[in-house]
Amino acid sequence: MADIATAHTEDSMHSVYDGDIKMLESVHCCALILGTIFSSSPHEPQCRQAIDGLDAMDPTEEWPLGNKEDLVEASDLIQKGALDYDGLCEEYGRQFIGPEHFEAPQWASVYLDPDSIVFGCAHLELRQWMRTHRIYPEHTSSTREAADSFGKEMLLLAWIADRKPDLICDLVANHIMPWAPRYLELLRTSSRQPFWAGAALLASTFLSSLSKSLGITPATRKLFR
């Protein structure tokens, strides 16, 4: 995992949180890898490095958060998908870029806003939450991109785990888990390329394990998708 996600120092984590440093490092690394592959084009070097790292890893030994059976299945799908990199990139375009109808929209607002629109209620709520807690990571600086895409939220979780870990439970319970399981289910079942089905399963088992480990109860929100 160290080759595909660079964690910050223990000192920086100790300065804001006196809990389990190993858990924080695990959350940071897993969320950073997932955030990279879900928010970046596979043609970008950093994303390609993350994909190659997932392809090469032993999931039960190197991925610290997840159900063992799910990790093995996710790894098998990821490895099969990585063999066809052109197909992996093509499916990325179909699922994340368009212009066709999105079978698994990547934005929280599509699931939580009654109008199922991008830049809807979930985006606005997350932006306000970040302002309230004085959170300004570089990846959310653009106002032209929705802050509530799954990839952006994973990058935010990685940032939080490193710098404001006392907010992990709040972020996961109120801004990620109310909608992400549904999104990941849709991505997994609609994917025409095994890599993205595997990535969806990997993300799903990570979030489930994290929630169980930290005793997180997701906020109850009505889904419109």
PDB file of C-alpha atoms in Angstrom:
ATOM      1  CA  MET A   1       0.000   0.000   0.000  1.00  0.00           C
ATOM      2  CA  ALA A   2       2.889   2.386   0.641  1.00  0.00           C
ATOM      3  CA  ASP A   3       3.713   2.350  -3.070  1.00  0.00           C
ATOM      4  CA  ILE A   4       0.285   3.639  -4.105  1.00  0.00           C
ATOM      5  CA  ALA A   5      -0.664   5.939  -1.220  1.00  0.00           C
ATOM      6  CA  THR A   6       1.677   8.210   0.684  1.00  0.00           C
ATOM      7  CA  ALA A   7       0.445   8.725   4.231  1.00  0.00           C
ATOM      8  CA  HIS A   8       1.485  11.707   6.331  1.00  0.00           C
ATOM      9  CA  THR A   9       3.573  11.385   9.457  1.00  0.00           C
ATOM     10  CA  GLU A  10       2.360  10.011  12.763  1.00  0.00           C
ATOM     11  CA  ASP A  11       3.236  13.349  14.369  1.00  0.00           C
ATOM     12  CA  SER A  12       0.718  15.194  12.208  1.00  0.00           C
ATOM     13  CA  MET A  13      -1.971  12.687  13.148  1.00  0.00           C
ATOM     14  CA  HIS A  14      -1.101  12.767  16.853  1.00  0.00           C
ATOM     15  CA  SER A  15      -1.444  16.542  16.836  1.00  0.00           C
ATOM     16  CA  VAL A  16      -5.179  16.349  16.145  1.00  0.00           C
ATOM     17  CA  TYR A  17      -6.205  12.927  17.441  1.00  0.00           C
ATOM     18  CA  ASP A  18      -5.086  10.643  20.224  1.00  0.00           C
ATOM     19  CA  GLY A  19      -6.811   7.517  18.926  1.00  0.00           C
ATOM     20  CA  ASP A  20      -5.642   4.511  16.920  1.00  0.00           C
ATOM     21  CA  ILE A  21      -2.891   5.724  14.574  1.00  0.00           C
ATOM     22  CA  LYS A  22      -2.901   2.467  12.627  1.00  0.00           C
ATOM     23  CA  MET A  23      -6.622   2.845  11.920  1.00  0.00           C
ATOM     24  CA  LEU A  24      -6.152   6.446  10.772  1.00  0.00           C
ATOM     25  CA  GLU A  25      -3.348   5.429   8.434  1.00  0.00           C
ATOM     26  CA  SER A  26      -5.546   2.643   7.035  1.00  0.00           C
ATOM     27  CA  VAL A  27      -8.455   5.015   6.421  1.00  0.00           C
ATOM     28  CA  HIS A  28      -6.166   7.601   4.846  1.00  0.00           C
ATOM     29  CA  CYS A  29      -4.481   5.153   2.478  1.00  0.00           C
ATOM     30  CA  CYS A  30      -7.620   3.269   1.411  1.00  0.00           C
ATOM     31  CA  ALA A  31      -9.641   6.446   0.877  1.00  0.00           C
ATOM     32  CA  LEU A  32      -6.805   8.095  -1.043  1.00  0.00           C
ATOM     33  CA  ILE A  33      -6.478   5.145  -3.425  1.00  0.00           C
ATOM     34  CA  LEU A  34     -10.238   4.943  -3.972  1.00  0.00           C
ATOM     35  CA  GLY A  35     -10.482   8.702  -4.372  1.00  0.00           C
ATOM     36  CA  THR A  36      -7.731   8.657  -6.983  1.00  0.00           C
ATOM     37  CA  ILE A  37      -9.271   5.971  -9.171  1.00  0.00           C
ATOM     38  CA  PHE A  38     -12.813   7.342  -8.858  1.00  0.00           C
ATOM     39  CA  SER A  39     -11.929  10.981  -9.539  1.00  0.00           C
ATOM     40  CA  SER A  40      -9.112  10.787 -12.112  1.00  0.00           C
ATOM     41  CA  SER A  41      -8.831   9.548 -15.672  1.00  0.00           C
ATOM     42  CA  PRO A  42      -7.041   6.183 -15.964  1.00  0.00           C
ATOM     43  CA  HIS A  43      -4.743   7.915 -18.453  1.00  0.00           C
ATOM     44  CA  GLU A  44      -3.320  10.140 -15.704  1.00  0.00           C
ATOM     45  CA  PRO A  45      -0.046   8.809 -14.215  1.00  0.00           C
ATOM     46  CA  GLN A  46      -1.212   8.959 -10.605  1.00  0.00           C
ATOM     47  CA  CYS A  47      -4.376   7.021 -11.403  1.00  0.00           C
ATOM     48  CA  ARG A  48      -2.478   4.473 -13.495  1.00  0.00           C
ATOM     49  CA  GLN A  49      -0.120   3.948 -10.552  1.00  0.00           C
ATOM     50  CA  ALA A  50      -3.071   3.345  -8.215  1.00  0.00           C
ATOM     51  CA  ILE A  51      -4.665   0.894 -10.655  1.00  0.00           C
ATOM     52  CA  ASP A  52      -1.388  -1.000 -11.109  1.00  0.00           C
ATOM     53  CA  GLY A  53      -0.972  -1.140  -7.344  1.00  0.00           C
ATOM     54  CA  LEU A  54      -4.448  -2.612  -6.849  1.00  0.00           C
ATOM     55  CA  ASP A  55      -3.791  -5.099  -9.635  1.00  0.00           C
ATOM     56  CA  ALA A  56      -0.599  -6.310  -7.949  1.00  0.00           C
ATOM     57  CA  MET A  57      -1.670  -6.345  -4.307  1.00  0.00           C
ATOM     58  CA  ASP A  58      -2.640  -9.276  -2.089  1.00  0.00           C
ATOM     59  CA  PRO A  59      -5.968  -7.935  -0.813  1.00  0.00           C
ATOM     60  CA  THR A  60      -6.204  -9.970   2.380  1.00  0.00           C
ATOM     61  CA  GLU A  61      -2.690  -8.915   3.402  1.00  0.00           C
ATOM     62  CA  GLU A  62      -2.426  -5.356   2.053  1.00  0.00           C
ATOM     63  CA  TRP A  63      -5.960  -3.899   2.159  1.00  0.00           C
ATOM     64  CA  PRO A  64      -6.689  -3.358   5.849  1.00  0.00           C
ATOM     65  CA  LEU A  65     -10.440  -2.678   5.875  1.00  0.00           C
ATOM     66  CA  GLY A  66     -12.942  -5.049   4.334  1.00  0.00           C
ATOM     67  CA  ASN A  67     -14.622  -8.434   4.440  1.00  0.00           C
ATOM     68  CA  LYS A  68     -12.189 -11.173   3.398  1.00  0.00           C
ATOM     69  CA  GLU A  69     -14.511 -12.795   0.864  1.00  0.00           C
ATOM     70  CA  ASP A  70     -15.401  -9.443  -0.673  1.00  0.00           C
ATOM     71  CA  LEU A  71     -11.740  -8.455  -0.873  1.00  0.00           C
ATOM     72  CA  VAL A  72     -10.830 -11.647  -2.714  1.00  0.00           C
ATOM     73  CA  GLU A  73     -13.722 -11.235  -5.156  1.00  0.00           C
ATOM     74  CA  ALA A  74     -12.921  -7.552  -5.707  1.00  0.00           C
ATOM     75  CA  SER A  75      -9.262  -8.357  -6.349  1.00  0.00           C
ATOM     76  CA  ASP A  76     -10.161 -11.041  -8.894  1.00  0.00           C
ATOM     77  CA  LEU A  77     -12.385  -8.601 -10.779  1.00  0.00           C
ATOM     78  CA  ILE A  78      -9.780  -5.838 -10.644  1.00  0.00           C
ATOM     79  CA  GLN A  79      -7.056  -8.149 -11.979  1.00  0.00           C
ATOM     80  CA  LYS A  80      -9.271  -9.372 -14.814  1.00  0.00           C
ATOM     81  CA  GLY A  81     -10.206  -5.819 -15.718  1.00  0.00           C
ATOM     82  CA  ALA A  82      -6.627  -4.556 -15.602  1.00  0.00           C
ATOM     83  CA  LEU A  83      -5.683  -7.039 -18.343  1.00  0.00           C
ATOM     84  CA  ASP A  84      -7.773  -4.961 -20.766  1.00  0.00           C
ATOM     85  CA  TYR A  85      -6.626  -1.431 -20.011  1.00  0.00           C
ATOM     86  CA  ASP A  86      -8.206   0.027 -23.137  1.00  0.00           C
ATOM     87  CA  GLY A  87     -11.531  -1.475 -22.105  1.00  0.00           C
ATOM     88  CA  LEU A  88     -11.041  -0.171 -18.573  1.00  0.00           C
ATOM     89  CA  CYS A  89     -10.520   3.352 -19.926  1.00  0.00           C
ATOM     90  CA  GLU A  90     -13.485   3.068 -22.282  1.00  0.00           C
ATOM     91  CA  GLU A  91     -15.759   2.020 -19.410  1.00  0.00           C
ATOM     92  CA  TYR A  92     -14.441   4.916 -17.322  1.00  0.00           C
ATOM     93  CA  GLY A  93     -15.590   7.248 -20.070  1.00  0.00           C
ATOM     94  CA  ARG A  94     -19.016   5.635 -20.219  1.00  0.00           C
ATOM     95  CA  GLN A  95     -19.564   5.630 -16.442  1.00  0.00           C
ATOM     96  CA  PHE A  96     -17.938   8.936 -15.481  1.00  0.00           C
ATOM     97  CA  ILE A  97     -17.760  11.232 -18.532  1.00  0.00           C
ATOM     98  CA  GLY A  98     -20.736  10.526 -20.785  1.00  0.00           C
ATOM     99  CA  PRO A  99     -22.364  11.733 -23.008  1.00  0.00           C
ATOM    100  CA  GLU A 100     -24.699   8.756 -22.630  1.00  0.00           C
ATOM    101  CA  HIS A 101     -27.189   8.412 -19.791  1.00  0.00           C
ATOM    102  CA  PHE A 102     -25.404   7.511 -16.556  1.00  0.00           C
ATOM    103  CA  GLU A 103     -26.540   4.169 -15.178  1.00  0.00           C
ATOM    104  CA  ALA A 104     -24.682   4.891 -11.918  1.00  0.00           C
ATOM    105  CA  PRO A 105     -24.424   8.677 -11.398  1.00  0.00           C
ATOM    106  CA  GLN A 106     -21.445   9.477  -9.174  1.00  0.00           C
ATOM    107  CA  TRP A 107     -22.930  12.483  -7.310  1.00  0.00           C
ATOM    108  CA  ALA A 108     -24.676  12.333  -3.935  1.00  0.00           C
ATOM    109  CA  SER A 109     -27.211  14.999  -4.952  1.00  0.00           C
ATOM    110  CA  VAL A 110     -28.593  12.758  -7.681  1.00  0.00           C
ATOM    111  CA  TYR A 111     -29.621  10.292  -4.974  1.00  0.00           C
ATOM    112  CA  LEU A 112     -30.559  12.676  -2.150  1.00  0.00           C
ATOM    113  CA  ASP A 113     -32.136  15.659  -3.930  1.00  0.00           C
ATOM    114  CA  PRO A 114     -35.827  15.287  -4.882  1.00  0.00           C
ATOM    115  CA  ASP A 115     -34.974  16.673  -8.318  1.00  0.00           C
ATOM    116  CA  SER A 116     -32.017  14.274  -8.745  1.00  0.00           C
ATOM    117  CA  ILE A 117     -29.729  17.063  -9.960  1.00  0.00           C
ATOM    118  CA  VAL A 118     -25.995  17.691  -9.813  1.00  0.00           C
ATOM    119  CA  PHE A 119     -24.991  20.594  -7.535  1.00  0.00           C
ATOM    120  CA  GLY A 120     -28.116  19.871  -5.505  1.00  0.00           C
ATOM    121  CA  CYS A 121     -28.780  19.608  -1.769  1.00  0.00           C
ATOM    122  CA  ALA A 122     -26.008  17.144  -0.927  1.00  0.00           C
ATOM    123  CA  HIS A 123     -23.388  19.299  -2.648  1.00  0.00           C
ATOM    124  CA  LEU A 124     -24.570  22.413  -0.812  1.00  0.00           C
ATOM    125  CA  GLU A 125     -24.763  20.628   2.552  1.00  0.00           C
ATOM    126  CA  LEU A 126     -21.258  19.243   2.163  1.00  0.00           C
ATOM    127  CA  ARG A 127     -19.848  22.638   1.176  1.00  0.00           C
ATOM    128  CA  GLN A 128     -21.473  24.233   4.224  1.00  0.00           C
ATOM    129  CA  TRP A 129     -20.157  21.457   6.481  1.00  0.00           C
ATOM    130  CA  MET A 130     -16.658  22.042   5.156  1.00  0.00           C
ATOM    131  CA  ARG A 131     -16.911  25.785   5.738  1.00  0.00           C
ATOM    132  CA  THR A 132     -18.230  25.246   9.270  1.00  0.00           C
ATOM    133  CA  HIS A 133     -15.241  23.047  10.105  1.00  0.00           C
ATOM    134  CA  ARG A 134     -12.745  25.186   8.174  1.00  0.00           C
ATOM    135  CA  ILE A 135     -11.858  22.423   5.750  1.00  0.00           C
ATOM    136  CA  TYR A 136     -10.164  23.586   2.561  1.00  0.00           C
ATOM    137  CA  PRO A 137      -8.370  20.703   0.802  1.00  0.00           C
ATOM    138  CA  GLU A 138      -6.905  21.472  -2.606  1.00  0.00           C
ATOM    139  CA  HIS A 139      -9.059  18.947  -4.461  1.00  0.00           C
ATOM    140  CA  THR A 140     -12.256  20.845  -3.525  1.00  0.00           C
ATOM    141  CA  SER A 141     -11.025  24.315  -4.462  1.00  0.00           C
ATOM    142  CA  SER A 142     -12.766  24.385  -7.853  1.00  0.00           C
ATOM    143  CA  THR A 143     -16.319  25.713  -7.757  1.00  0.00           C
ATOM    144  CA  ARG A 144     -16.910  24.293 -11.243  1.00  0.00           C
ATOM    145  CA  GLU A 145     -16.893  20.711  -9.957  1.00  0.00           C
ATOM    146  CA  ALA A 146     -19.445  19.178  -7.612  1.00  0.00           C
ATOM    147  CA  ALA A 147     -17.948  18.435  -4.196  1.00  0.00           C
ATOM    148  CA  ASP A 148     -20.218  15.449  -3.627  1.00  0.00           C
ATOM    149  CA  SER A 149     -18.951  13.020  -6.267  1.00  0.00           C
ATOM    150  CA  PHE A 150     -17.894   9.705  -4.777  1.00  0.00           C
ATOM    151  CA  GLY A 151     -14.267  10.219  -5.768  1.00  0.00           C
ATOM    152  CA  LYS A 152     -14.153  13.699  -4.236  1.00  0.00           C
ATOM    153  CA  GLU A 153     -15.729  12.432  -1.030  1.00  0.00           C
ATOM    154  CA  MET A 154     -13.122   9.672  -0.765  1.00  0.00           C
ATOM    155  CA  LEU A 155     -10.335  12.234  -1.213  1.00  0.00           C
ATOM    156  CA  LEU A 156     -12.002  14.352   1.452  1.00  0.00           C
ATOM    157  CA  LEU A 157     -12.145  11.343   3.788  1.00  0.00           C
ATOM    158  CA  ALA A 158      -8.414  10.767   3.244  1.00  0.00           C
ATOM    159  CA  TRP A 159      -7.723  14.427   4.050  1.00  0.00           C
ATOM    160  CA  ILE A 160      -9.935  14.282   7.153  1.00  0.00           C
ATOM    161  CA  ALA A 161      -8.251  11.112   8.414  1.00  0.00           C
ATOM    162  CA  ASP A 162      -4.901  12.853   8.165  1.00  0.00           C
ATOM    163  CA  ARG A 163      -5.762  16.309   9.509  1.00  0.00           C
ATOM    164  CA  LYS A 164      -9.121  16.316  11.351  1.00  0.00           C
ATOM    165  CA  PRO A 165      -9.801  12.683  12.282  1.00  0.00           C
ATOM    166  CA  ASP A 166     -12.332  13.626  14.948  1.00  0.00           C
ATOM    167  CA  LEU A 167     -14.673  14.435  12.011  1.00  0.00           C
ATOM    168  CA  ILE A 168     -14.446  11.023  10.319  1.00  0.00           C
ATOM    169  CA  CYS A 169     -17.630   9.651  11.860  1.00  0.00           C
ATOM    170  CA  ASP A 170     -19.602  12.805  11.065  1.00  0.00           C
ATOM    171  CA  LEU A 171     -18.483  12.817   7.429  1.00  0.00           C
ATOM    172  CA  VAL A 172     -19.135   9.124   6.877  1.00  0.00           C
ATOM    173  CA  ALA A 173     -22.466   8.992   8.736  1.00  0.00           C
ATOM    174  CA  ASN A 174     -24.015  12.138   7.266  1.00  0.00           C
ATOM    175  CA  HIS A 175     -22.421  12.705   3.871  1.00  0.00           C
ATOM    176  CA  ILE A 176     -21.136   9.363   2.516  1.00  0.00           C
ATOM    177  CA  MET A 177     -23.069   6.369   3.812  1.00  0.00           C
ATOM    178  CA  PRO A 178     -26.595   7.743   3.224  1.00  0.00           C
ATOM    179  CA  TRP A 179     -26.072   7.341  -0.536  1.00  0.00           C
ATOM    180  CA  ALA A 180     -22.748   5.660  -1.399  1.00  0.00           C
ATOM    181  CA  PRO A 181     -23.899   2.032  -0.943  1.00  0.00           C
ATOM    182  CA  ARG A 182     -26.651   2.597  -3.514  1.00  0.00           C
ATOM    183  CA  TYR A 183     -24.241   4.233  -5.945  1.00  0.00           C
ATOM    184  CA  LEU A 184     -21.699   1.441  -5.579  1.00  0.00           C
ATOM    185  CA  GLU A 185     -24.394  -1.186  -6.079  1.00  0.00           C
ATOM    186  CA  LEU A 186     -25.479   0.493  -9.317  1.00  0.00           C
ATOM    187  CA  LEU A 187     -21.892   0.831 -10.524  1.00  0.00           C
ATOM    188  CA  ARG A 188     -21.141  -2.793  -9.787  1.00  0.00           C
ATOM    189  CA  THR A 189     -24.212  -4.150 -11.570  1.00  0.00           C
ATOM    190  CA  SER A 190     -24.062  -1.795 -14.556  1.00  0.00           C
ATOM    191  CA  SER A 191     -20.339  -2.055 -15.294  1.00  0.00           C
ATOM    192  CA  ARG A 192     -19.448  -3.721 -18.584  1.00  0.00           C
ATOM    193  CA  GLN A 193     -15.815  -4.093 -17.536  1.00  0.00           C
ATOM    194  CA  PRO A 194     -14.754  -6.142 -14.492  1.00  0.00           C
ATOM    195  CA  PHE A 195     -12.305  -3.572 -13.108  1.00  0.00           C
ATOM    196  CA  TRP A 196     -15.048  -1.115 -12.194  1.00  0.00           C
ATOM    197  CA  ALA A 197     -17.247  -3.828 -10.727  1.00  0.00           C
ATOM    198  CA  GLY A 198     -14.269  -4.810  -8.571  1.00  0.00           C
ATOM    199  CA  ALA A 199     -13.506  -1.222  -7.601  1.00  0.00           C
ATOM    200  CA  ALA A 200     -17.141  -0.739  -6.554  1.00  0.00           C
ATOM    201  CA  LEU A 201     -17.028  -3.875  -4.404  1.00  0.00           C
ATOM    202  CA  LEU A 202     -13.712  -2.822  -2.876  1.00  0.00           C
ATOM    203  CA  ALA A 203     -15.119   0.588  -1.970  1.00  0.00           C
ATOM    204  CA  SER A 204     -18.304  -0.935  -0.597  1.00  0.00           C
ATOM    205  CA  THR A 205     -16.564  -3.403   1.697  1.00  0.00           C
ATOM    206  CA  PHE A 206     -14.151  -0.674   2.837  1.00  0.00           C
ATOM    207  CA  LEU A 207     -16.994   1.623   3.894  1.00  0.00           C
ATOM    208  CA  SER A 208     -18.928  -1.189   5.551  1.00  0.00           C
ATOM    209  CA  SER A 209     -15.884  -2.314   7.522  1.00  0.00           C
ATOM    210  CA  LEU A 210     -14.999   1.248   8.483  1.00  0.00           C
ATOM    211  CA  SER A 211     -18.526   1.926   9.701  1.00  0.00           C
ATOM    212  CA  LYS A 212     -18.578  -1.279  11.732  1.00  0.00           C
ATOM    213  CA  SER A 213     -15.128  -0.660  13.219  1.00  0.00           C
ATOM    214  CA  LEU A 214     -15.994   2.880  14.330  1.00  0.00           C
ATOM    215  CA  GLY A 215     -19.590   2.172  15.324  1.00  0.00           C
ATOM    216  CA  ILE A 216     -20.977   4.543  12.690  1.00  0.00           C
ATOM    217  CA  THR A 217     -24.747   4.606  12.174  1.00  0.00           C
ATOM    218  CA  PRO A 218     -25.581   6.211   8.809  1.00  0.00           C
ATOM    219  CA  ALA A 219     -28.095   9.038   8.825  1.00  0.00           C
ATOM    220  CA  THR A 220     -31.461   8.020   7.403  1.00  0.00           C
ATOM    221  CA  ARG A 221     -32.110   9.842   4.127  1.00  0.00           C
ATOM    222  CA  LYS A 222     -34.680   9.190   1.448  1.00  0.00           C
ATOM    223  CA  LEU A 223     -33.142   8.047  -1.824  1.00  0.00           C
ATOM    224  CA  PHE A 224     -34.554   9.310  -5.106  1.00  0.00           C
ATOM    225  CA  ARG A 225     -32.558   6.959  -7.306  1.00  0.00           C
TER     226      ARG A 225
END
